C-alpha cells in the first residue's frame, strides 16, 4: 500500500513538472522575461461520479491526462485554447450513457497555481461537472405469434 502511495505522489509531482505553463514576472528593470500566455495550453478538469471514464478529444485518444480525486476527476492537459473541442466520455461501468462535452475557448480561465519568489506558475483551466444518465433498459422482444391457419 505504501508503494502505491509513493507511486501516486510521483505521478502527481511529474504532472506538475510537465506543465509548460510557467510565466515569470519581470523584475524591475528586467525586460522580456514573460512567457506568451497565448501559447500556454489549457487544462480541462471534468468532475464525475464514476471512476476511470474513457474519453476521446476531437475523436482521438489523448495521452496528456490523469485521474485525480479518487479517480473521479479527469484532467486533460495541453488543450489548445483558441478553438472548440469535443470530449466524448464513455463510462466503463455498464448501464450508463456516454456524455458529450464541448470545451469552449472562453471557459479557460487564468489561474495562479504556485508562486515562488518572483516566479509565478500559471495555468488556464476550465472546470466541468458531468452527470451521466442511466442507459435505457432494453425492452424484451415481443414473442412472435404463430400464423393462424388458413380457412
Short mmCIF file of C-alpha atoms in Angstrom, two decimals:
data_model
loop_
_atom_site.label_atom_id
_atom_site.label_comp_id
_atom_site.label_asym_id
_atom_site.label_seq_id
_atom_site.Cartn_x
_atom_site.Cartn_y
_atom_site.Cartn_z
CA UNK A 1 0.00 0.00 0.00
CA UNK A 2 2.90 2.35 0.78
CA UNK A 3 4.44 1.65 -2.62
CA UNK A 4 1.17 2.65 -4.29
CA UNK A 5 1.11 5.84 -2.22
CA UNK A 6 4.65 6.70 -3.33
CA UNK A 7 3.82 5.99 -6.97
CA UNK A 8 0.78 8.29 -6.78
CA UNK A 9 2.88 11.06 -5.26
CA UNK A 10 5.47 10.61 -8.01
CA UNK A 11 2.77 10.76 -10.71
CA UNK A 12 1.27 13.91 -9.19
CA UNK A 13 4.68 15.58 -8.95
CA UNK A 14 5.51 14.63 -12.53
CA UNK A 15 2.22 16.11 -13.71
CA UNK A 16 3.05 19.42 -12.07
CA UNK A 17 6.53 19.45 -13.58
CA UNK A 18 5.22 18.61 -17.05
CA UNK A 19 3.08 21.75 -17.16
CA UNK A 20 4.51 24.19 -19.70
CA UNK A 21 2.59 26.99 -18.02
CA UNK A 22 5.46 28.78 -16.30
CA UNK A 23 5.48 32.56 -16.58
CA UNK A 24 7.99 34.72 -14.77
CA UNK A 25 7.02 38.23 -13.73
CA UNK A 26 9.74 40.62 -14.76
CA UNK A 27 11.83 42.20 -12.06
CA UNK A 28 12.14 45.98 -12.10
CA UNK A 29 14.49 46.86 -14.93
CA UNK A 30 14.21 43.36 -16.41
CA UNK A 31 12.65 43.10 -19.83
CA UNK A 32 11.30 40.19 -21.83
CA UNK A 33 11.10 37.52 -19.12
CA UNK A 34 7.37 36.83 -19.57
CA UNK A 35 6.01 33.87 -21.48
CA UNK A 36 3.43 34.47 -24.18
CA UNK A 37 0.20 33.36 -22.44
CA UNK A 38 -1.49 32.60 -25.77
CA UNK A 39 0.93 29.69 -26.25
CA UNK A 40 0.08 28.04 -22.92
CA UNK A 41 -2.17 25.00 -23.30
CA UNK A 42 -5.36 24.71 -21.31
CA UNK A 43 -6.36 22.18 -18.68
CA UNK A 44 -9.90 20.78 -18.50
CA UNK A 45 -10.99 19.49 -15.09
CA UNK A 46 -14.00 17.20 -15.51
CA UNK A 47 -15.64 16.05 -12.26
CA UNK A 48 -17.78 12.88 -12.43
CA UNK A 49 -19.44 10.34 -10.13
CA UNK A 50 -17.90 7.38 -11.96
CA UNK A 51 -14.26 6.24 -11.90
CA UNK A 52 -11.79 5.99 -14.81
CA UNK A 53 -14.17 7.10 -17.54
CA UNK A 54 -12.76 6.54 -21.05
CA UNK A 55 -12.66 9.62 -23.28
CA UNK A 56 -11.70 10.96 -26.67
CA UNK A 57 -10.80 14.55 -27.55
CA UNK A 58 -11.99 15.57 -31.01
CA UNK A 59 -12.42 11.89 -31.90
CA UNK A 60 -8.85 10.91 -30.95
CA UNK A 61 -7.23 9.36 -27.91
CA UNK A 62 -5.34 11.91 -25.79
CA UNK A 63 -2.17 10.96 -23.93
CA UNK A 64 -1.68 14.03 -21.71
CA UNK A 65 -4.26 13.33 -18.99
CA UNK A 66 -4.63 11.98 -15.46
CA UNK A 67 -7.30 10.99 -12.96
CA UNK A 68 -7.36 12.69 -9.55
CA UNK A 69 -9.72 12.98 -6.55
CA UNK A 70 -10.29 9.27 -6.11
CA UNK A 71 -10.12 8.62 -9.86
CA UNK A 72 -13.36 10.56 -10.42
CA UNK A 73 -11.88 13.76 -11.83
CA UNK A 74 -10.35 13.65 -15.28
CA UNK A 75 -7.71 16.30 -16.00
CA UNK A 76 -6.94 16.78 -19.69
CA UNK A 77 -3.78 18.86 -20.15
CA UNK A 78 -2.33 20.63 -23.17
CA UNK A 79 -5.65 21.55 -24.78
CA UNK A 80 -5.30 24.26 -27.41
CA UNK A 81 -7.39 27.22 -26.22
CA UNK A 82 -8.13 29.01 -29.49
CA UNK A 83 -10.93 26.73 -30.71
CA UNK A 84 -13.73 24.49 -29.51
CA UNK A 85 -13.06 20.84 -28.69
CA UNK A 86 -15.45 17.93 -28.28
CA UNK A 87 -14.86 15.45 -25.45
CA UNK A 88 -16.83 12.20 -25.52
CA UNK A 89 -16.86 10.49 -22.12
CA UNK A 90 -17.75 6.80 -22.05
CA UNK A 91 -18.25 5.12 -18.66
CA UNK A 92 -16.52 1.78 -18.17
CA UNK A 93 -19.42 0.60 -16.00
CA UNK A 94 -22.37 -0.94 -17.82
CA UNK A 95 -25.71 0.78 -17.66
CA UNK A 96 -24.59 4.40 -18.29
CA UNK A 97 -24.94 6.52 -21.43
CA UNK A 98 -21.90 8.29 -22.97
CA UNK A 99 -21.74 12.05 -22.41
CA UNK A 100 -20.56 14.66 -24.93
CA UNK A 101 -18.95 17.83 -23.60
CA UNK A 102 -17.86 20.83 -25.69
CA UNK A 103 -14.86 22.82 -24.41
CA UNK A 104 -15.11 26.47 -25.48
CA UNK A 105 -12.19 28.93 -25.50
CA UNK A 106 -13.95 31.36 -23.14
CA UNK A 107 -14.23 28.65 -20.47
CA UNK A 108 -10.46 28.53 -19.86
CA UNK A 109 -9.75 30.95 -17.01
CA UNK A 110 -6.29 32.16 -15.95
CA UNK A 111 -5.30 30.61 -12.61
CA UNK A 112 -2.19 31.15 -10.48
CA UNK A 113 -1.07 27.67 -9.48
CA UNK A 114 2.04 28.49 -7.45
CA UNK A 115 4.35 31.36 -6.71
CA UNK A 116 7.92 31.18 -5.55
CA UNK A 117 9.80 34.42 -5.28
CA UNK A 118 9.28 36.43 -8.44
CA UNK A 119 8.21 33.40 -10.47
CA UNK A 120 4.53 32.62 -10.85
CA UNK A 121 3.25 29.38 -12.34
CA UNK A 122 0.00 29.96 -14.18
CA UNK A 123 -2.47 27.68 -15.91
CA UNK A 124 -5.60 28.18 -17.93
CA UNK A 125 -8.29 25.90 -16.53
CA UNK A 126 -11.86 25.06 -17.35
CA UNK A 127 -13.99 23.19 -14.82
CA UNK A 128 -16.94 20.98 -15.65
CA UNK A 129 -19.29 18.68 -13.74
CA UNK A 130 -20.71 15.74 -15.67
CA UNK A 131 -23.77 13.81 -14.54
CA UNK A 132 -24.18 10.63 -16.57
CA UNK A 133 -27.66 9.30 -17.26
CA UNK A 134 -28.67 5.68 -16.86
CA UNK A 135 -28.98 3.73 -20.07
CA UNK A 136 -32.50 2.84 -21.04
CA UNK A 137 -33.26 -0.78 -20.30
CA UNK A 138 -33.64 -2.79 -23.46
CA UNK A 139 -37.26 -3.81 -23.99
CA UNK A 140 -37.69 -7.54 -24.33
CA UNK A 141 -38.66 -8.61 -27.80
CA UNK A 142 -42.32 -9.38 -28.20
CA UNK A 143 -42.96 -13.07 -28.76
CA UNK A 144 -43.78 -13.98 -32.31
CA UNK A 145 -47.37 -15.09 -32.69
CA UNK A 146 -47.85 -18.27 -34.68
CA UNK A 147 -49.54 -17.79 -38.01
CA UNK A 148 -53.23 -18.53 -37.99
CA UNK A 149 -54.26 -21.48 -40.18
CA UNK A 150 -55.87 -20.52 -43.48
CA UNK A 151 -59.52 -21.43 -43.85
#
